[in-house]
Short mmCIF file of the C-alpha atoms (twelve columns), coordinates in Angstrom:
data_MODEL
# 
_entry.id   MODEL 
# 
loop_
_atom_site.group_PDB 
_atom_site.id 
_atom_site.type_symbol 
_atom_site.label_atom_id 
_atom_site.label_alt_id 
_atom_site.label_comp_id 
_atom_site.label_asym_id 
_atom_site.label_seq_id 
_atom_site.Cartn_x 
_atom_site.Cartn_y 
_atom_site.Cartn_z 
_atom_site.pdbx_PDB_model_num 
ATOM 1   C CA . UNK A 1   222.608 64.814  102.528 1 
ATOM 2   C CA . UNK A 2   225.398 64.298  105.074 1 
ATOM 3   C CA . UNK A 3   227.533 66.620  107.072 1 
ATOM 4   C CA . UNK A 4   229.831 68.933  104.737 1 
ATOM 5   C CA . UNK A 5   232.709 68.192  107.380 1 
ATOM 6   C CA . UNK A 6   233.174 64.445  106.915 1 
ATOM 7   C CA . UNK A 7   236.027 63.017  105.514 1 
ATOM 8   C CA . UNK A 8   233.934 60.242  103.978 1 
ATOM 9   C CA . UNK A 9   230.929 60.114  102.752 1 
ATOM 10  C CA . UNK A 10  228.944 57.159  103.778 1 
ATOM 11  C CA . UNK A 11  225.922 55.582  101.909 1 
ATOM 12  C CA . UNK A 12  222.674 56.645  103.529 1 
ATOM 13  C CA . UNK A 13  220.153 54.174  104.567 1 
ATOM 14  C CA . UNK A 14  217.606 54.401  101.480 1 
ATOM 15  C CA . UNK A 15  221.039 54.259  99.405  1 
ATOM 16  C CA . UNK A 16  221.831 50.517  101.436 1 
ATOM 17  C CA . UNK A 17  218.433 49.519  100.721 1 
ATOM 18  C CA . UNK A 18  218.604 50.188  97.168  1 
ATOM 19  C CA . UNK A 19  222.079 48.612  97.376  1 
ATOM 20  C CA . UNK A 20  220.537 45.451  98.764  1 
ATOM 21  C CA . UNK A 21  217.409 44.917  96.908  1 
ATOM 22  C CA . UNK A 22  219.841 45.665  93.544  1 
ATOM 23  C CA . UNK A 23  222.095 43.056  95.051  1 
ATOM 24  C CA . UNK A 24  219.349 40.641  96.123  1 
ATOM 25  C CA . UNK A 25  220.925 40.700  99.918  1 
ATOM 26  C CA . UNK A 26  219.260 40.060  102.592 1 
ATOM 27  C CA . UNK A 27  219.317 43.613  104.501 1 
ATOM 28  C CA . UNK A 28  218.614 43.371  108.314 1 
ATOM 29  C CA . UNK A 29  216.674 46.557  108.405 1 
ATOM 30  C CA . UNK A 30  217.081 48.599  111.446 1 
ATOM 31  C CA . UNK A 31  213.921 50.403  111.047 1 
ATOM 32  C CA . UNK A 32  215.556 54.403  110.673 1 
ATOM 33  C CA . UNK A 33  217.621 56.684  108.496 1 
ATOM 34  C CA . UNK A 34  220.681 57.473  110.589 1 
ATOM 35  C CA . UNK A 35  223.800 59.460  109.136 1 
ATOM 36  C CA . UNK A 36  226.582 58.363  111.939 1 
ATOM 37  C CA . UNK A 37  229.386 60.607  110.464 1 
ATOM 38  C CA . UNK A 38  226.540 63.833  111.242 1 
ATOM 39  C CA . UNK A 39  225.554 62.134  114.237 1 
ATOM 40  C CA . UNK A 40  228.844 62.061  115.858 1 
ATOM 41  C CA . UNK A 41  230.395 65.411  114.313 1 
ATOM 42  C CA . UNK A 42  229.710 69.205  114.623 1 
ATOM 43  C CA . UNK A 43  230.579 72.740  113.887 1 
ATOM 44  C CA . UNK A 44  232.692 73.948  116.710 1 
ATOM 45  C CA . UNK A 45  233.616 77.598  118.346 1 
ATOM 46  C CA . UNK A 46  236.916 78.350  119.676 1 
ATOM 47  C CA . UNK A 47  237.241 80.713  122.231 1 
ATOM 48  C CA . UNK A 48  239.990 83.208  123.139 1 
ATOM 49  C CA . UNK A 49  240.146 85.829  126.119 1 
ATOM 50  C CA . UNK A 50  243.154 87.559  126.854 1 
ATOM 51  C CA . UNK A 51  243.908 90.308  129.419 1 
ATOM 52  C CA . UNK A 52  247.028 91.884  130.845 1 
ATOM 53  C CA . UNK A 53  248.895 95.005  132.594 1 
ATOM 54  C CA . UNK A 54  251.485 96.491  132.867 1 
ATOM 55  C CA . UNK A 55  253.469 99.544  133.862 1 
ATOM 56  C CA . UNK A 56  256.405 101.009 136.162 1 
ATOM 57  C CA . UNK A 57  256.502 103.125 139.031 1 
ATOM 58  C CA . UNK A 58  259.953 104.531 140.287 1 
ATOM 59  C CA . UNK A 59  262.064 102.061 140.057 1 
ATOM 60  C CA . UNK A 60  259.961 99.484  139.813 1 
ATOM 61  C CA . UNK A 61  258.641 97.732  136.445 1 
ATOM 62  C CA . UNK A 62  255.268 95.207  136.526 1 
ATOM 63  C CA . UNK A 63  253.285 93.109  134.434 1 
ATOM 64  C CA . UNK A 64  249.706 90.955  135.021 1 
ATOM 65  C CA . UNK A 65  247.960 88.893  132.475 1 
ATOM 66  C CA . UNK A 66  245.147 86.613  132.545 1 
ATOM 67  C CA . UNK A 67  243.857 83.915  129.280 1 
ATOM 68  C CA . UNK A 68  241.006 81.740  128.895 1 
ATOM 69  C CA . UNK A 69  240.756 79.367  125.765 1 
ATOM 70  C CA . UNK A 70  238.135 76.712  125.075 1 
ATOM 71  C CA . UNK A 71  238.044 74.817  121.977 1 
ATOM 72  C CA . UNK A 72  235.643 71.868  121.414 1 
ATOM 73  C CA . UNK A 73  236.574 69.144  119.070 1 
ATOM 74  C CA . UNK A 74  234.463 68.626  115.680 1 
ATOM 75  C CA . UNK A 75  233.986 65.534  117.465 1 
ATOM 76  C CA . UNK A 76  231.348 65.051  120.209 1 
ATOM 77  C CA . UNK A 77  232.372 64.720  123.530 1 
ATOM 78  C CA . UNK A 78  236.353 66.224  122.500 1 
ATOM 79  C CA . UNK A 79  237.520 69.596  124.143 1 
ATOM 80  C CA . UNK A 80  240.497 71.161  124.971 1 
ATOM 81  C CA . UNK A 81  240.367 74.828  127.724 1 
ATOM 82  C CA . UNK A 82  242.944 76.316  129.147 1 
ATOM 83  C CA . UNK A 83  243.393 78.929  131.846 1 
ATOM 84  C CA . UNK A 84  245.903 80.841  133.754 1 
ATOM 85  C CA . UNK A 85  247.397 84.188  135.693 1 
ATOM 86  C CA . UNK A 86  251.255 85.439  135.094 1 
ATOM 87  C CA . UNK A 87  253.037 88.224  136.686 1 
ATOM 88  C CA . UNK A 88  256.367 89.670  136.327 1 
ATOM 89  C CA . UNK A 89  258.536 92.337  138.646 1 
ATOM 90  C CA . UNK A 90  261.801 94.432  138.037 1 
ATOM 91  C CA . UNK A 91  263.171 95.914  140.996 1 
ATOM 92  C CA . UNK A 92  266.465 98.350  140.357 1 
ATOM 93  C CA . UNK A 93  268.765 100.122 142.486 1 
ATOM 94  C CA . UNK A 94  271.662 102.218 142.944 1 
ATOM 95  C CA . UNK A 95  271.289 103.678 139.328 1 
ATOM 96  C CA . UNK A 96  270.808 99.981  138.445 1 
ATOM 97  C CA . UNK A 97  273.741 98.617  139.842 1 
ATOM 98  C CA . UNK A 98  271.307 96.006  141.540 1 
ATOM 99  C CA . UNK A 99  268.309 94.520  139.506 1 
ATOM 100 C CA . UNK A 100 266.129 91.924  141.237 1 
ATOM 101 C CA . UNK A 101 263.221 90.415  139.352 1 
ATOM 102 C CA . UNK A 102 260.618 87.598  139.685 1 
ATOM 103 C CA . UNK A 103 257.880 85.573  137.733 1 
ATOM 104 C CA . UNK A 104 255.127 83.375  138.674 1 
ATOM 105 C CA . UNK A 105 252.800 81.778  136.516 1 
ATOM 106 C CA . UNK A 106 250.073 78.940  136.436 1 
ATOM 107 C CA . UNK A 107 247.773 77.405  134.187 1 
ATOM 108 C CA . UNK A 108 245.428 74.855  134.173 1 
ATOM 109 C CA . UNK A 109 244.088 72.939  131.149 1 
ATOM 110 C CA . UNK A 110 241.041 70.646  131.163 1 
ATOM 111 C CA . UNK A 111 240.621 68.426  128.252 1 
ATOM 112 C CA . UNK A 112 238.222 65.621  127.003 1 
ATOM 113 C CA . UNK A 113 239.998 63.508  124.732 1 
ATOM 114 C CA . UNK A 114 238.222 60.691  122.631 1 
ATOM 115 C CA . UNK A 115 239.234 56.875  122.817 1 
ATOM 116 C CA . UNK A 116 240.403 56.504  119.310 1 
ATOM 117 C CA . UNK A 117 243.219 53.402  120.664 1 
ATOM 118 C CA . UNK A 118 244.017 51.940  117.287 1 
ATOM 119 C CA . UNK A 119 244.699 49.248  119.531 1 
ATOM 120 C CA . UNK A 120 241.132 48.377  120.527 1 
ATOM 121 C CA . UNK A 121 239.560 48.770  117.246 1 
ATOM 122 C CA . UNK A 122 236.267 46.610  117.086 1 
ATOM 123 C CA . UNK A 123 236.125 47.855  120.708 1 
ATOM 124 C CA . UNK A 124 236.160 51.867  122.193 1 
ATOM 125 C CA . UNK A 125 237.741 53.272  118.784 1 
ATOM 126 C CA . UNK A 126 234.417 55.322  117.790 1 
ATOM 127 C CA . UNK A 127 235.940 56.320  114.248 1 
ATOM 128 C CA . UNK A 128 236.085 52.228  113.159 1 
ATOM 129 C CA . UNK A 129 232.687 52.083  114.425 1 
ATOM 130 C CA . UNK A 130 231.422 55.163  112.923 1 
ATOM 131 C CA . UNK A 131 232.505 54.011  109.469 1 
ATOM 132 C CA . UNK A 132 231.024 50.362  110.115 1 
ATOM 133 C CA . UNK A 133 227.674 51.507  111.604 1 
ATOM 134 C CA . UNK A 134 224.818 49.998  110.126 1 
ATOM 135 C CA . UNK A 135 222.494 53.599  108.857 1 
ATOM 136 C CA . UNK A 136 219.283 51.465  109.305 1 
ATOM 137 C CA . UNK A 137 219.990 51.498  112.615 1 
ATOM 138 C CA . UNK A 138 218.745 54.341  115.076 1 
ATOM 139 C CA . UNK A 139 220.693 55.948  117.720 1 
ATOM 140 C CA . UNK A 140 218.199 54.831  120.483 1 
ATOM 141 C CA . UNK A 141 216.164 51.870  121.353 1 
ATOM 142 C CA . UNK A 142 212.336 52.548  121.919 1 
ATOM 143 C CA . UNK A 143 213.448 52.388  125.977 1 
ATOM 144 C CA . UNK A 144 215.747 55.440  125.603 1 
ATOM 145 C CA . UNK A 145 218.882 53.455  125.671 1 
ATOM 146 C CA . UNK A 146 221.617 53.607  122.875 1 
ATOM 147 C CA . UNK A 147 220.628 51.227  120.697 1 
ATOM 148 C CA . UNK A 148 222.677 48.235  120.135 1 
ATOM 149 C CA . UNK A 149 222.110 45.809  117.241 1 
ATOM 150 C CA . UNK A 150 224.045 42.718  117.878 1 
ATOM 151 C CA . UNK A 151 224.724 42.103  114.287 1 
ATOM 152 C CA . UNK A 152 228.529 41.261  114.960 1 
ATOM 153 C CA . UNK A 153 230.783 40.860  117.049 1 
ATOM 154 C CA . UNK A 154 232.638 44.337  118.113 1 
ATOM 155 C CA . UNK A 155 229.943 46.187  116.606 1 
ATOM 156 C CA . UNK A 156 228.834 48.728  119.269 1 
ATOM 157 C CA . UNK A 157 227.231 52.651  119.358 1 
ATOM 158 C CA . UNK A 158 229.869 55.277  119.028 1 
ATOM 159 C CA . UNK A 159 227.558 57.498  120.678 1 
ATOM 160 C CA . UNK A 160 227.624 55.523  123.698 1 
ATOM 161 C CA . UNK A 161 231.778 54.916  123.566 1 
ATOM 162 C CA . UNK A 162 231.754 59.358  123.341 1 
ATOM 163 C CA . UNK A 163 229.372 59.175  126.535 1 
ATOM 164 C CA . UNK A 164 230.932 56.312  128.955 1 
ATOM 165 C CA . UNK A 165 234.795 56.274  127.283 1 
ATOM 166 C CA . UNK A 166 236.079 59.862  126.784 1 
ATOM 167 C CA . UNK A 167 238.958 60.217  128.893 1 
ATOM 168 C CA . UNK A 168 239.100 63.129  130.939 1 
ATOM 169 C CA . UNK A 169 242.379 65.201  131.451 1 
ATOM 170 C CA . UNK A 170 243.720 67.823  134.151 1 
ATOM 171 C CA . UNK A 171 247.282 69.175  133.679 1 
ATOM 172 C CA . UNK A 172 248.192 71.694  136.885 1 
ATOM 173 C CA . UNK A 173 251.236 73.690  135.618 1 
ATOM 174 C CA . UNK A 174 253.181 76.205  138.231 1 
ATOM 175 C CA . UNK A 175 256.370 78.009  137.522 1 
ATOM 176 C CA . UNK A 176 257.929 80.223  139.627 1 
ATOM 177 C CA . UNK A 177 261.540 82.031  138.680 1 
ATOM 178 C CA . UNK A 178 263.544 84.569  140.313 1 
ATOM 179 C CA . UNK A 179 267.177 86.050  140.504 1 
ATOM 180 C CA . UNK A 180 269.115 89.248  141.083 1 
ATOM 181 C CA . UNK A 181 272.356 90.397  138.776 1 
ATOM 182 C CA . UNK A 182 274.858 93.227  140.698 1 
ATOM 183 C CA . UNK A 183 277.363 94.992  139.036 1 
ATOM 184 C CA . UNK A 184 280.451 94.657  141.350 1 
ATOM 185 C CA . UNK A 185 282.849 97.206  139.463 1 
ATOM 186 C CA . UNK A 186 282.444 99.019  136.221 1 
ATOM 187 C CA . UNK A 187 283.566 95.572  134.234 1 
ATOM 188 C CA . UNK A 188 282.145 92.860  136.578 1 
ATOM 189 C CA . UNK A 189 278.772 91.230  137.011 1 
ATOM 190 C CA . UNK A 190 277.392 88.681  138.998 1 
ATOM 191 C CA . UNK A 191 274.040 86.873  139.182 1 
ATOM 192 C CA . UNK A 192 272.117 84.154  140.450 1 
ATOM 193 C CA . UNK A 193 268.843 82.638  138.955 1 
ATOM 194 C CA . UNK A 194 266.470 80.227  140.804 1 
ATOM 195 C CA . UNK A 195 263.761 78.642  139.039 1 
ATOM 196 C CA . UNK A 196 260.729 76.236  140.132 1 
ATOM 197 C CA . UNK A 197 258.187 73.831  138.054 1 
ATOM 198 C CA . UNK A 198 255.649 71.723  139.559 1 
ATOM 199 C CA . UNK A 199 253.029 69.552  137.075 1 
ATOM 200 C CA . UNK A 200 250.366 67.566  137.791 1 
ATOM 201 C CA . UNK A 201 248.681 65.304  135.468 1 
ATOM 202 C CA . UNK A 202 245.397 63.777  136.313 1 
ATOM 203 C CA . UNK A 203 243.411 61.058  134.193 1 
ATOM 204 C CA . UNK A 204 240.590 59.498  134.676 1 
ATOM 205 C CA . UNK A 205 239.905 56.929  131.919 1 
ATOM 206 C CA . UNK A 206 236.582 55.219  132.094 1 
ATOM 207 C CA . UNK A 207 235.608 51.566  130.455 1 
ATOM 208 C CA . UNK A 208 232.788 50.867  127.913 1 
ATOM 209 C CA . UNK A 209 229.668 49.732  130.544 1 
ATOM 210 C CA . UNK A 210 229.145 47.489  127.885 1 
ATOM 211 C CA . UNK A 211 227.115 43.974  128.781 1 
ATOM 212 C CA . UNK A 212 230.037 41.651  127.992 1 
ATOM 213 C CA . UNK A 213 232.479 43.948  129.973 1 
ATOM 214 C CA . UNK A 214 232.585 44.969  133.789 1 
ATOM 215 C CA . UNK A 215 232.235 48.901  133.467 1 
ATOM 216 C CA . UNK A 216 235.711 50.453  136.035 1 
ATOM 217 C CA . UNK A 217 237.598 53.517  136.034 1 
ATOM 218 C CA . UNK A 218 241.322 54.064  135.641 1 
ATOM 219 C CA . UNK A 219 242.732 56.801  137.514 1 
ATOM 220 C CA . UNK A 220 246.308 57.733  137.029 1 
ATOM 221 C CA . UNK A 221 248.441 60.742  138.868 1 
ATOM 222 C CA . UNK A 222 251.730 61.970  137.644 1 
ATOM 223 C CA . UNK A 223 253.731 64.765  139.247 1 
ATOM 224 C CA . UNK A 224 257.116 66.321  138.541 1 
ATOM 225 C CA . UNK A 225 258.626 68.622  139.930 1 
ATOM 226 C CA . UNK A 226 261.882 70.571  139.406 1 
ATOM 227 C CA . UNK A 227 264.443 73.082  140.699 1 
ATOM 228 C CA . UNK A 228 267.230 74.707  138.935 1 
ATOM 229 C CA . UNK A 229 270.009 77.333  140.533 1 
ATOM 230 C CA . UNK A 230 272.157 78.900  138.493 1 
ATOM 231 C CA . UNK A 231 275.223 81.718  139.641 1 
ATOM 232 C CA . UNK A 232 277.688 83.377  136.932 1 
ATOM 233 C CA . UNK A 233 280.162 86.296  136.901 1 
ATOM 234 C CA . UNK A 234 281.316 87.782  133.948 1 
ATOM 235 C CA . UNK A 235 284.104 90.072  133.276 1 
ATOM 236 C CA . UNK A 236 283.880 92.525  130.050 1 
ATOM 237 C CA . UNK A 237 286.046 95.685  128.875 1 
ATOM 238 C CA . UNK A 238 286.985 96.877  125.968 1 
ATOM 239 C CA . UNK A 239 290.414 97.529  124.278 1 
ATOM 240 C CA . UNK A 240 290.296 100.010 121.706 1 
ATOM 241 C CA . UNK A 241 287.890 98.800  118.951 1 
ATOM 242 C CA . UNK A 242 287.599 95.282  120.858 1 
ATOM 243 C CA . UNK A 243 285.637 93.774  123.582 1 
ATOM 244 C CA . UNK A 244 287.018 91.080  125.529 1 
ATOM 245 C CA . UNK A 245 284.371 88.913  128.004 1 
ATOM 246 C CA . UNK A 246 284.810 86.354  130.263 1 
ATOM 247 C CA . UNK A 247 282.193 83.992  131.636 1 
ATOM 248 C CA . UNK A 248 282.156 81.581  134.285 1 
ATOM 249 C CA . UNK A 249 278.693 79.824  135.271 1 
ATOM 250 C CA . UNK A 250 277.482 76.804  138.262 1 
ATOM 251 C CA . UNK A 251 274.377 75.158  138.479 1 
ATOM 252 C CA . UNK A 252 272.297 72.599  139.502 1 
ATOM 253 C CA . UNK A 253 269.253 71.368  138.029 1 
ATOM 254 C CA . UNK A 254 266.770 68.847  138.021 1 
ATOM 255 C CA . UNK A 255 266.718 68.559  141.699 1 
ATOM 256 C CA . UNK A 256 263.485 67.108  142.866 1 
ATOM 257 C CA . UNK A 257 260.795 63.744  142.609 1 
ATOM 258 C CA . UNK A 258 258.523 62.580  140.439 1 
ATOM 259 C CA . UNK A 259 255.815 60.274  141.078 1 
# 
């Protein structure tokens, strides 16, 4: 009867027979009863995992924590995970006078993301040819192959665009941050906070092996990186039921390459 999950509901094949021999249209029968919007759709699990600790000791305060997500699309061939380790430190001293703490984290997503380029419809876009599929005609040919159908032009499997087009995505994300703040008198405090971010983005983008076309890959890189330093002092006292603070901060960001 269809897939509950589809956002249309398209005629089944004994429905387009009907249709045609209502009609009187010629009907170029594929030979099978194919529902494309089930074919190409499913029930999905998302997954979650999360696991972290923390504590102090002395003068000393610490945190770990690990995740793991995966999510698949309702789509074939679409999924999203995403993994990564954090940790955190607090260092005091002198009754706090000194604090010195640090954080490093990295994560690391993987996705599969479907060619849906309203640019190219006719071509890789599998909704547009999920909606215009033919339901006479059968996923395979006798051979094993997707089956085809030349019926028009632009008219091509969506099953095949999930398996030779879906683009496949690695994002490398580290961040590392630091500092230390000292109390110089009872009313002054000074700091400094360093920070680091490095990302790397890595598609790989493959072409519809498609008889009229010549089947290649694009590959694409992207990395950015970035450093920021920041220093401040800061003056606060109060008079009677008043508190008076000055502020002065530097910093530079931004300093790096991307490529």
């Amino acid at each position: 009867m269809g897939c509950s999950h589809c956002i249309f509901q398209l005629p089944l094949a004994d429905q387009y027979r009907a249709a045609a021999v209502k009609h009187n249209k010629l009907l170029d029968d594929g030979g099978a009863s194919t529902d494309w919007q089930d074919e190409v759709m499913r029930n999905s699990i998302s997954q979650v995992y999360r696991l972290g600790i923390s504590g102090k000791l002395l003068n000393t305060t610490y945190d770990v924590s690990a995740f793991f997500d995966k999510n698949p699309g309702i789509v074939l061939g679409s999924e999203r995970g995403n993994k990564g380790l954090r940790a955190g430190i607090r260092q005091t001293a002198l009754g706090e006078r000194i604090i010195l703490y640090g954080q490093v984290s990295y994560n690391r997503i993987n996705a599969d993301i479907l060619n849906n380029d309203v640019s190219k419809i006719g071509l890789q876009n599998i909704f547009y040819q999920t909606l215009s599929r033919n339901p006479t005609d059968p996923v395979f040919a006798e051979d094993g192959s997707y089956y085809h159908g030349f019926r028009e032009f632009n008219y091509y499997n969506p099953l095949q665009i999930i398996d030779e087009e879906t683009i496949t995505s690695v994002v490398n994300n580290l961040r590392l941050n630091g500092g230390a703040r000292f109390t110089l008198a009872r009313d002054f405090e000074t700091g400094i906070n360093i920070g680091y971010s490095n990302i790397k983005d890595v598609n790989d983008t493959p072409q519809f092996h498609h008889s009229f076309y010549r089947p290649h890959n694009l590959h694409s890189e992207t990395q950015h990186n970035r450093l920021n330093a920041e220093a401040d002092i800061s003056y606060k006292t109060p008079i009677n039921e008043h508190n008076i603070e000055v502020n002065m901060q530097a910093g530079m960001r931004e300093i790096g390459n991307d490529y």
